[in-house]
Amino acid sequence: MKKVVIIGGGVIGLCSAYYLVKEGHEVVIVDQSSMDHGASYVNAGYLTPSHFMPLAAPGVMKQGLKWMFNSASPLFIKPRLDRSFLSWAWAFNKSCTAKNVSQSIGVIKDFNLWSAELFSEIKTSEKFTFQLENKGLLMLCKTEKMLEEELHLAKIAMDEGLEVNSLSTSEIQAMEPHANINAIGAIHYQCDWHTTPHEFMKEMQDWLLAKGVTFYKNERVDDLQISHGKIKSISTQKNTFTADEFVLAAGSWSHFLSRKLGIRIPLEAGKGYRINVDQHTGITIPAVLAEAKIAVTPMNGFTRFAGTMEFSGVNHNINPLRVNAIANAAGDYYSGLKVTEDEKISAACGLRPVSPDGKPYIGKSSKCKNLTIATGHAMMGWSLAPATGKLVTEIISEKKTSMPLDAFHPDRKF
Ligand SMILES: Cc1cc2nc3c(=O)[nH]c(=O)nc-3n(C[C@H](O)[C@H](O)[C@H](O)COP(=O)(O)OP(=O)(O)OC[C@H]3O[C@@H](n4cnc5c(N)ncnc54)[C@H](O)[C@@H]3O)c2cc1C
């Protein structure tokens, strides 16, 4: 049994704690927030084998540059003259290649499929009640050009063994009879699942508390004391924590701490927004509004519209132009749906920790023997959390990992 301190109580930190406890380790979680907001709460709740395409793909940088002056666009990169942003942008640009795509697809897909199974296993074995449904995901297209692109991706998905089929307008309407969908066609990824994030986060926190995990909320880890290539202790303003092993699951803030150990993990915060729509929408199947790049999720009691990837540093400033763009897209694809001013005012955002090549960092750097890094999951952190937690636990327990970790190595070069 080891004593493990986890820095960060988002979904990655909680799932790591879950499997560590199951393995008999003693766990402490330290989080700078009240652990009820941020990326792990505002996300679209998808478990996404369908999102096998990494963000760093050919043409993405060019598109980002085109959209740079449009603050309502789905992808927005605000250029900054700081070293960490510039080196991330350089590495991201270098990763936007066909080679990165072909090396990533299979790995990302298998990781997602395994993690979805683990969500299901957790729900059954702990008798959790969080929403977990397998209705698949509709990629709704309004234009021929987008439909063609999506059909191309669907072909790759089928070659990868995923259950996918294309739908005509009437087939879409038959699947969603109570939502007036305005699309010329869709791809249905039957392999995808959806959840209501805050339900899972609450049940997991309660379970961990009941199992003796100690939480230190509203405490920011500022300092790490190191000796002979190992962390001796970490400190916040109020406490100092010692442990055998540490886990860095601090999301978009992780690189600020790893830097103190000389570990360079390029990371940028990709801000996303969500609007919860409480009015009845008739939407029962999750969808991605393909041209607008907005995710739509029928959650327990409301419909969530989530989207945009805004690289503008680590902040939670809400840009009303982006909120409006999401609300307008909702009305464009679902005729008759009007997001209210109250729903827009209640919009929230969260920061996705984005690595340059679209793959997370999972494992130990050669620079520190007792730190396991688990971050950089970008648009898939929710989906990949249980599998990541399991891998973190296998590393700390010195067991053979369930999948090879080379692609996720924190010391990899870009
Ligand atoms: C709008 C939106 C939609 C999304 N949709 C999906 C989706 O449908 N499916 C999917 O798979 N993913 C989705 N994602 C991505 C997913 O939400 C993230 O990848 C995931 O939540 C990241 O989890 P995390 O635990 O790594 O980070 P976080 O949730 O950010 O947690 C990190 C925690 O670390 C704490 N912390 C940071 N620094 C310190 C410090 N120094 N000391 C102590 N604590 C610290 C923070 O307070 C925070 O609580 C979406 C994200 C957004 C924003």
CSV table of N, CA, C and O in Angstrom, one decimal, residues 62-163:
chain,number,residue,atom,x,y,z
A,62,LYS,N,-4.1,26.1,-40.6
A,62,LYS,CA,-4.5,27.0,-41.6
A,62,LYS,C,-5.9,27.6,-41.3
A,62,LYS,O,-6.1,28.8,-41.4
A,63,GLN,N,-6.8,26.7,-40.9
A,63,GLN,CA,-8.1,27.1,-40.6
A,63,GLN,C,-8.1,28.1,-39.4
A,63,GLN,O,-8.8,29.1,-39.3
A,64,GLY,N,-7.3,27.7,-38.4
A,64,GLY,CA,-7.1,28.5,-37.2
A,64,GLY,C,-6.6,29.9,-37.5
A,64,GLY,O,-7.1,30.9,-37.0
A,65,LEU,N,-5.7,30.0,-38.4
A,65,LEU,CA,-5.1,31.3,-38.8
A,65,LEU,C,-6.2,32.1,-39.5
A,65,LEU,O,-6.4,33.3,-39.3
A,66,LYS,N,-7.0,31.4,-40.4
A,66,LYS,CA,-8.1,32.1,-41.1
A,66,LYS,C,-9.1,32.7,-40.1
A,66,LYS,O,-9.7,33.8,-40.3
A,67,TRP,N,-9.4,31.9,-39.0
A,67,TRP,CA,-10.4,32.3,-38.0
A,67,TRP,C,-9.9,33.3,-37.0
A,67,TRP,O,-10.6,33.7,-36.1
A,68,MET,N,-8.5,33.6,-37.1
A,68,MET,CA,-7.9,34.3,-36.0
A,68,MET,C,-8.6,35.7,-35.7
A,68,MET,O,-8.6,36.1,-34.5
A,69,PHE,N,-9.1,36.2,-36.7
A,69,PHE,CA,-9.7,37.6,-36.5
A,69,PHE,C,-11.2,37.5,-36.3
A,69,PHE,O,-11.9,38.5,-36.4
A,70,ASN,N,-11.8,36.3,-36.2
A,70,ASN,CA,-13.2,36.2,-36.0
A,70,ASN,C,-13.5,35.6,-34.6
A,70,ASN,O,-13.3,34.4,-34.4
A,71,SER,N,-13.8,36.4,-33.7
A,71,SER,CA,-13.9,36.0,-32.3
A,71,SER,C,-15.2,35.2,-32.1
A,71,SER,O,-15.5,34.8,-31.0
A,72,ALA,N,-16.0,34.9,-33.1
A,72,ALA,CA,-17.2,34.1,-33.0
A,72,ALA,C,-17.0,32.7,-33.6
A,72,ALA,O,-17.9,31.9,-33.6
A,73,SER,N,-15.8,32.5,-34.1
A,73,SER,CA,-15.5,31.2,-34.9
A,73,SER,C,-15.4,30.0,-33.9
A,73,SER,O,-15.0,30.2,-32.7
A,74,PRO,N,-15.6,28.8,-34.4
A,74,PRO,CA,-15.5,27.7,-33.5
A,74,PRO,C,-14.1,27.4,-33.0
A,74,PRO,O,-13.9,26.8,-31.9
A,75,LEU,N,-13.1,27.8,-33.7
A,75,LEU,CA,-11.7,27.6,-33.3
A,75,LEU,C,-11.0,29.0,-33.3
A,75,LEU,O,-11.0,29.6,-34.4
A,76,PHE,N,-10.5,29.4,-32.2
A,76,PHE,CA,-9.9,30.7,-32.1
A,76,PHE,C,-8.6,30.6,-31.4
A,76,PHE,O,-8.4,30.1,-30.3
A,77,ILE,N,-7.5,31.1,-32.1
A,77,ILE,CA,-6.2,31.1,-31.5
A,77,ILE,C,-5.8,32.5,-31.3
A,77,ILE,O,-5.6,33.3,-32.3
A,78,LYS,N,-5.7,33.0,-30.1
A,78,LYS,CA,-5.2,34.3,-29.8
A,78,LYS,C,-3.7,34.3,-29.7
A,78,LYS,O,-3.2,33.7,-28.8
A,79,PRO,N,-3.0,35.0,-30.7
A,79,PRO,CA,-1.5,34.9,-30.6
A,79,PRO,C,-1.0,35.6,-29.4
A,79,PRO,O,-1.5,36.7,-29.1
A,80,ARG,N,-0.1,35.0,-28.7
A,80,ARG,CA,0.5,35.7,-27.6
A,80,ARG,C,2.0,35.5,-27.7
A,80,ARG,O,2.6,34.5,-28.3
A,81,LEU,N,2.7,36.5,-27.1
A,81,LEU,CA,4.2,36.5,-27.3
A,81,LEU,C,4.9,35.8,-26.1
A,81,LEU,O,6.0,36.2,-25.8
A,82,ASP,N,4.2,34.9,-25.4
A,82,ASP,CA,5.0,34.2,-24.4
A,82,ASP,C,5.5,32.9,-24.9
A,82,ASP,O,5.0,32.3,-25.8
A,83,ARG,N,6.7,32.5,-24.2
A,83,ARG,CA,7.5,31.4,-24.7
A,83,ARG,C,6.7,30.1,-24.8
A,83,ARG,O,6.8,29.3,-25.7
A,84,SER,N,5.9,29.9,-23.7
A,84,SER,CA,5.2,28.6,-23.6
A,84,SER,C,4.2,28.5,-24.7
A,84,SER,O,4.0,27.4,-25.3
A,85,PHE,N,3.4,29.6,-25.0
A,85,PHE,CA,2.5,29.5,-26.1
A,85,PHE,C,3.2,29.3,-27.4
A,85,PHE,O,2.7,28.5,-28.3
A,86,LEU,N,4.3,30.0,-27.7
A,86,LEU,CA,4.9,29.9,-29.0
A,86,LEU,C,5.5,28.5,-29.2
A,86,LEU,O,5.4,28.0,-30.3
A,87,SER,N,6.0,27.9,-28.1
A,87,SER,CA,6.6,26.6,-28.3
A,87,SER,C,5.5,25.5,-28.5
A,87,SER,O,5.6,24.6,-29.3
A,88,TRP,N,4.3,25.8,-27.8
A,88,TRP,CA,3.2,24.9,-28.1
A,88,TRP,C,2.7,25.0,-29.5
A,88,TRP,O,2.4,24.0,-30.2
A,89,ALA,N,2.5,26.3,-30.0
A,89,ALA,CA,2.0,26.5,-31.3
A,89,ALA,C,3.0,25.9,-32.4
A,89,ALA,O,2.5,25.3,-33.4
A,90,TRP,N,4.3,26.0,-32.1
A,90,TRP,CA,5.2,25.4,-33.0
A,90,TRP,C,5.0,23.9,-33.1
A,90,TRP,O,5.0,23.3,-34.1
A,91,ALA,N,4.9,23.3,-31.9
A,91,ALA,CA,4.8,21.8,-31.8
A,91,ALA,C,3.4,21.4,-32.4
A,91,ALA,O,3.3,20.4,-33.0
A,92,PHE,N,2.4,22.2,-32.2
A,92,PHE,CA,1.0,21.9,-32.7
A,92,PHE,C,1.1,21.9,-34.2
A,92,PHE,O,0.6,21.0,-34.9
A,93,ASN,N,1.7,22.9,-34.8
A,93,ASN,CA,1.8,23.1,-36.2
A,93,ASN,C,2.6,21.9,-36.8
A,93,ASN,O,2.2,21.3,-37.8
A,94,LYS,N,3.7,21.5,-36.1
A,94,LYS,CA,4.5,20.3,-36.6
A,94,LYS,C,3.7,19.0,-36.5
A,94,LYS,O,3.9,18.1,-37.3
A,95,SER,N,2.7,19.0,-35.6
A,95,SER,CA,1.9,17.7,-35.4
A,95,SER,C,0.7,17.7,-36.4
A,95,SER,O,0.0,16.6,-36.5
A,96,CYS,N,0.4,18.8,-37.1
A,96,CYS,CA,-0.7,18.7,-38.0
A,96,CYS,C,-0.4,18.0,-39.3
A,96,CYS,O,-0.4,18.6,-40.4
A,97,THR,N,-0.1,16.7,-39.2
A,97,THR,CA,0.3,16.0,-40.4
A,97,THR,C,-0.5,14.7,-40.5
A,97,THR,O,-1.1,14.2,-39.5
A,98,ALA,N,-0.5,14.2,-41.7
A,98,ALA,CA,-1.2,12.9,-42.0
A,98,ALA,C,-0.6,11.8,-41.2
A,98,ALA,O,-1.3,10.9,-40.7
A,99,LYS,N,0.8,11.9,-40.9
A,99,LYS,CA,1.4,10.8,-40.1
A,99,LYS,C,0.8,10.8,-38.7
A,99,LYS,O,0.5,9.8,-38.1
A,100,ASN,N,0.7,12.0,-38.1
A,100,ASN,CA,0.2,12.1,-36.7
A,100,ASN,C,-1.2,11.5,-36.7
A,100,ASN,O,-1.6,10.7,-35.8
A,101,VAL,N,-2.0,11.8,-37.8
A,101,VAL,CA,-3.4,11.3,-37.8
A,101,VAL,C,-3.4,9.8,-37.9
A,101,VAL,O,-4.1,9.1,-37.1
A,102,SER,N,-2.6,9.3,-38.8
A,102,SER,CA,-2.6,7.8,-39.0
A,102,SER,C,-2.1,7.1,-37.7
A,102,SER,O,-2.5,6.0,-37.4
A,103,GLN,N,-1.1,7.7,-37.0
A,103,GLN,CA,-0.6,7.1,-35.8
A,103,GLN,C,-1.5,7.2,-34.6
A,103,GLN,O,-1.5,6.4,-33.7
A,104,SER,N,-2.4,8.2,-34.7
A,104,SER,CA,-3.3,8.4,-33.5
A,104,SER,C,-4.6,7.7,-33.6
A,104,SER,O,-5.2,7.3,-32.5
A,105,ILE,N,-5.2,7.5,-34.8
A,105,ILE,CA,-6.6,7.1,-34.9
A,105,ILE,C,-6.9,5.8,-34.1
A,105,ILE,O,-7.7,5.8,-33.2
A,106,GLY,N,-6.1,4.7,-34.3
A,106,GLY,CA,-6.3,3.5,-33.7
A,106,GLY,C,-6.2,3.6,-32.2
A,106,GLY,O,-7.0,3.0,-31.4
A,107,VAL,N,-5.1,4.3,-31.8
A,107,VAL,CA,-4.8,4.4,-30.3
A,107,VAL,C,-6.0,5.1,-29.6
A,107,VAL,O,-6.5,4.6,-28.6
A,108,ILE,N,-6.4,6.2,-30.2
A,108,ILE,CA,-7.5,7.0,-29.6
A,108,ILE,C,-8.8,6.2,-29.5
A,108,ILE,O,-9.5,6.2,-28.5
A,109,LYS,N,-9.1,5.5,-30.6
A,109,LYS,CA,-10.3,4.8,-30.7
A,109,LYS,C,-10.3,3.7,-29.6
A,109,LYS,O,-11.3,3.5,-28.9
A,110,ASP,N,-9.3,2.9,-29.6
A,110,ASP,CA,-9.2,1.8,-28.6
A,110,ASP,C,-9.3,2.3,-27.2
A,110,ASP,O,-10.0,1.7,-26.3
A,111,PHE,N,-8.6,3.4,-26.9
A,111,PHE,CA,-8.6,4.0,-25.6
A,111,PHE,C,-10.0,4.4,-25.2
A,111,PHE,O,-10.5,4.1,-24.1
A,112,ASN,N,-10.7,5.0,-26.1
A,112,ASN,CA,-12.1,5.4,-25.9
A,112,ASN,C,-13.1,4.3,-25.7
A,112,ASN,O,-13.9,4.3,-24.8
A,113,LEU,N,-12.9,3.2,-26.5
A,113,LEU,CA,-13.8,2.1,-26.3
A,113,LEU,C,-13.6,1.4,-25.0
A,113,LEU,O,-14.6,1.1,-24.3
A,114,TRP,N,-12.4,1.3,-24.6
A,114,TRP,CA,-12.1,0.7,-23.3
A,114,TRP,C,-12.6,1.5,-22.2
A,114,TRP,O,-13.3,1.0,-21.2
A,115,SER,N,-12.5,2.8,-22.3
A,115,SER,CA,-12.9,3.7,-21.2
A,115,SER,C,-14.4,3.7,-21.1
A,115,SER,O,-15.0,3.8,-19.9
A,116,ALA,N,-15.1,3.6,-22.2
A,116,ALA,CA,-16.6,3.5,-22.1
A,116,ALA,C,-17.0,2.3,-21.4
A,116,ALA,O,-18.0,2.3,-20.6
A,117,GLU,N,-16.3,1.2,-21.6
A,117,GLU,CA,-16.6,-0.1,-20.9
A,117,GLU,C,-16.4,0.1,-19.4
A,117,GLU,O,-17.2,-0.3,-18.6
A,118,LEU,N,-15.4,0.9,-19.0
A,118,LEU,CA,-15.1,1.1,-17.6
A,118,LEU,C,-16.1,2.0,-17.0
A,118,LEU,O,-16.5,1.8,-15.8
A,119,PHE,N,-16.6,3.0,-17.7
A,119,PHE,CA,-17.7,3.8,-17.1
A,119,PHE,C,-18.9,2.9,-16.8
A,119,PHE,O,-19.5,3.0,-15.7
A,120,SER,N,-19.2,2.0,-17.7
A,120,SER,CA,-20.3,1.1,-17.4
A,120,SER,C,-20.1,0.1,-16.3
A,120,SER,O,-20.9,-0.1,-15.4
A,121,GLU,N,-18.8,-0.3,-16.2
A,121,GLU,CA,-18.4,-1.2,-15.1
A,121,GLU,C,-18.5,-0.5,-13.7
A,121,GLU,O,-19.0,-1.0,-12.8
A,122,ILE,N,-18.1,0.8,-13.7
A,122,ILE,CA,-18.1,1.5,-12.5
A,122,ILE,C,-19.6,1.7,-12.0
A,122,ILE,O,-19.9,1.5,-10.9
A,123,LYS,N,-20.4,2.0,-13.0
A,123,LYS,CA,-21.8,2.3,-12.7
A,123,LYS,C,-22.5,1.0,-12.1
A,123,LYS,O,-23.1,1.1,-11.1
A,124,THR,N,-22.2,-0.1,-12.7
A,124,THR,CA,-22.8,-1.3,-12.2
A,124,THR,C,-22.2,-1.7,-10.9
A,124,THR,O,-22.9,-2.0,-9.9
A,125,SER,N,-20.9,-1.7,-10.8
A,125,SER,CA,-20.3,-2.3,-9.5
A,125,SER,C,-20.5,-1.4,-8.3
A,125,SER,O,-20.6,-1.9,-7.2
A,126,GLU,N,-20.6,-0.1,-8.5
A,126,GLU,CA,-20.9,0.8,-7.4
A,126,GLU,C,-22.3,1.2,-7.2
A,126,GLU,O,-22.7,2.0,-6.4
A,127,LYS,N,-23.2,0.6,-8.1
A,127,LYS,CA,-24.6,1.0,-8.0
A,127,LYS,C,-24.8,2.5,-8.1
A,127,LYS,O,-25.7,3.0,-7.5
A,128,PHE,N,-24.0,3.1,-9.0
A,128,PHE,CA,-24.2,4.6,-9.2
A,128,PHE,C,-25.5,4.7,-10.1
A,128,PHE,O,-25.9,3.8,-10.8
A,129,THR,N,-26.0,5.9,-10.1
A,129,THR,CA,-27.3,6.2,-10.8
A,129,THR,C,-27.1,7.2,-11.9
A,129,THR,O,-28.0,7.6,-12.6
A,130,PHE,N,-25.8,7.7,-12.2
A,130,PHE,CA,-25.6,8.8,-13.1
A,130,PHE,C,-26.1,8.3,-14.5
A,130,PHE,O,-26.1,7.1,-14.9
A,131,GLN,N,-26.6,9.3,-15.3
A,131,GLN,CA,-27.1,9.0,-16.7
A,131,GLN,C,-25.9,8.4,-17.5
A,131,GLN,O,-24.8,9.0,-17.6
A,132,LEU,N,-26.2,7.3,-18.1
A,132,LEU,CA,-25.2,6.7,-19.0
A,132,LEU,C,-26.0,6.0,-20.1
A,132,LEU,O,-26.6,4.9,-19.9
A,133,GLU,N,-26.0,6.6,-21.3
A,133,GLU,CA,-26.9,6.0,-22.3
A,133,GLU,C,-26.1,5.8,-23.6
A,133,GLU,O,-25.2,6.6,-23.9
A,134,ASN,N,-26.5,4.8,-24.3
A,134,ASN,CA,-25.8,4.5,-25.6
A,134,ASN,C,-26.8,4.7,-26.8
A,134,ASN,O,-27.3,3.7,-27.4
A,135,LYS,N,-27.1,5.9,-27.1
A,135,LYS,CA,-28.0,6.2,-28.2
A,135,LYS,C,-27.2,6.6,-29.4
A,135,LYS,O,-27.7,7.0,-30.4
A,136,GLY,N,-25.9,6.7,-29.3
A,136,GLY,CA,-25.0,7.1,-30.4
A,136,GLY,C,-25.0,8.6,-30.5
A,136,GLY,O,-25.4,9.3,-29.6
A,137,LEU,N,-24.4,9.0,-31.6
A,137,LEU,CA,-24.2,10.4,-31.8
A,137,LEU,C,-24.4,10.8,-33.3
A,137,LEU,O,-23.9,10.1,-34.2
A,138,LEU,N,-25.3,11.8,-33.5
A,138,LEU,CA,-25.6,12.2,-34.9
A,138,LEU,C,-24.6,13.3,-35.3
A,138,LEU,O,-24.5,14.3,-34.6
A,139,MET,N,-23.9,13.2,-36.5
A,139,MET,CA,-23.2,14.3,-37.0
A,139,MET,C,-24.1,14.9,-38.0
A,139,MET,O,-24.3,14.4,-39.1
A,140,LEU,N,-24.7,16.1,-37.6
A,140,LEU,CA,-25.7,16.7,-38.5
A,140,LEU,C,-25.1,17.7,-39.5
A,140,LEU,O,-24.3,18.5,-39.1
A,141,CYS,N,-25.4,17.5,-40.8
A,141,CYS,CA,-24.7,18.4,-41.8
A,141,CYS,C,-25.8,19.2,-42.5
A,141,CYS,O,-26.8,18.6,-42.9
A,142,LYS,N,-25.5,20.4,-42.7
A,142,LYS,CA,-26.4,21.3,-43.5
A,142,LYS,C,-25.9,21.5,-44.9
A,142,LYS,O,-26.7,22.0,-45.7
A,143,THR,N,-24.7,21.2,-45.2
A,143,THR,CA,-24.1,21.5,-46.5
A,143,THR,C,-23.6,20.2,-47.1
A,143,THR,O,-23.1,19.3,-46.4
A,144,GLU,N,-23.6,20.1,-48.5
A,144,GLU,CA,-23.0,19.0,-49.2
A,144,GLU,C,-21.6,18.8,-48.9
A,144,GLU,O,-21.1,17.7,-48.7
A,145,LYS,N,-20.8,19.9,-48.8
A,145,LYS,CA,-19.4,19.9,-48.6
A,145,LYS,C,-19.1,19.2,-47.2
A,145,LYS,O,-18.3,18.3,-47.2
A,146,MET,N,-19.8,19.6,-46.2
A,146,MET,CA,-19.6,19.0,-44.9
A,146,MET,C,-20.0,17.5,-44.9
A,146,MET,O,-19.3,16.7,-44.3
A,147,LEU,N,-21.1,17.2,-45.5
A,147,LEU,CA,-21.6,15.8,-45.6
A,147,LEU,C,-20.6,14.9,-46.2
A,147,LEU,O,-20.3,13.8,-45.8
A,148,GLU,N,-20.0,15.5,-47.3
A,148,GLU,CA,-18.9,14.7,-48.0
A,148,GLU,C,-17.7,14.4,-47.0
A,148,GLU,O,-17.2,13.3,-47.0
A,149,GLU,N,-17.3,15.5,-46.3
A,149,GLU,CA,-16.2,15.3,-45.3
A,149,GLU,C,-16.6,14.3,-44.3
A,149,GLU,O,-15.8,13.4,-43.9
A,150,GLU,N,-17.8,14.4,-43.8
A,150,GLU,CA,-18.2,13.4,-42.7
A,150,GLU,C,-18.3,12.0,-43.2
A,150,GLU,O,-18.1,11.1,-42.5
A,151,LEU,N,-18.8,11.9,-44.5
A,151,LEU,CA,-18.9,10.5,-45.1
A,151,LEU,C,-17.5,9.9,-45.2
A,151,LEU,O,-17.3,8.7,-45.0
A,152,HIS,N,-16.5,10.7,-45.5
A,152,HIS,CA,-15.1,10.3,-45.6
A,152,HIS,C,-14.6,9.8,-44.2
A,152,HIS,O,-14.0,8.7,-44.1
A,153,LEU,N,-14.9,10.6,-43.2
A,153,LEU,CA,-14.6,10.1,-41.8
A,153,LEU,C,-15.3,8.9,-41.4
A,153,LEU,O,-14.7,8.0,-40.8
A,154,ALA,N,-16.6,8.8,-41.8
A,154,ALA,CA,-17.4,7.6,-41.5
A,154,ALA,C,-16.8,6.4,-42.1
A,154,ALA,O,-16.8,5.3,-41.5
A,155,LYS,N,-16.2,6.5,-43.3
A,155,LYS,CA,-15.6,5.3,-44.0
A,155,LYS,C,-14.4,4.9,-43.1
A,155,LYS,O,-14.2,3.7,-42.9
A,156,ILE,N,-13.6,5.9,-42.7
A,156,ILE,CA,-12.4,5.5,-41.8
A,156,ILE,C,-12.9,4.8,-40.6
A,156,ILE,O,-12.4,3.8,-40.1
A,157,ALA,N,-14.0,5.4,-40.0
A,157,ALA,CA,-14.5,4.8,-38.7
A,157,ALA,C,-15.0,3.3,-39.0
A,157,ALA,O,-14.7,2.4,-38.2
A,158,MET,N,-15.6,3.1,-40.1
A,158,MET,CA,-16.1,1.7,-40.4
A,158,MET,C,-14.9,0.8,-40.6
A,158,MET,O,-14.9,-0.3,-40.1
A,159,ASP,N,-13.8,1.3,-41.3
A,159,ASP,CA,-12.6,0.5,-41.5
A,159,ASP,C,-12.0,0.2,-40.1
A,159,ASP,O,-11.3,-0.9,-39.9
A,160,GLU,N,-12.2,1.1,-39.1
A,160,GLU,CA,-11.7,0.8,-37.8
A,160,GLU,C,-12.6,-0.1,-37.0
A,160,GLU,O,-12.4,-0.3,-35.8
A,161,GLY,N,-13.7,-0.5,-37.6
A,161,GLY,CA,-14.6,-1.4,-36.9
A,161,GLY,C,-15.7,-0.8,-36.1
A,161,GLY,O,-16.3,-1.5,-35.3
A,162,LEU,N,-15.9,0.5,-36.2
A,162,LEU,CA,-16.9,1.2,-35.5
A,162,LEU,C,-18.3,1.0,-36.2
A,162,LEU,O,-18.3,0.9,-37.4
A,163,GLU,N,-19.3,1.1,-35.4
A,163,GLU,CA,-20.7,0.9,-35.9
A,163,GLU,C,-21.2,2.3,-36.4
A,163,GLU,O,-21.4,3.2,-35.5
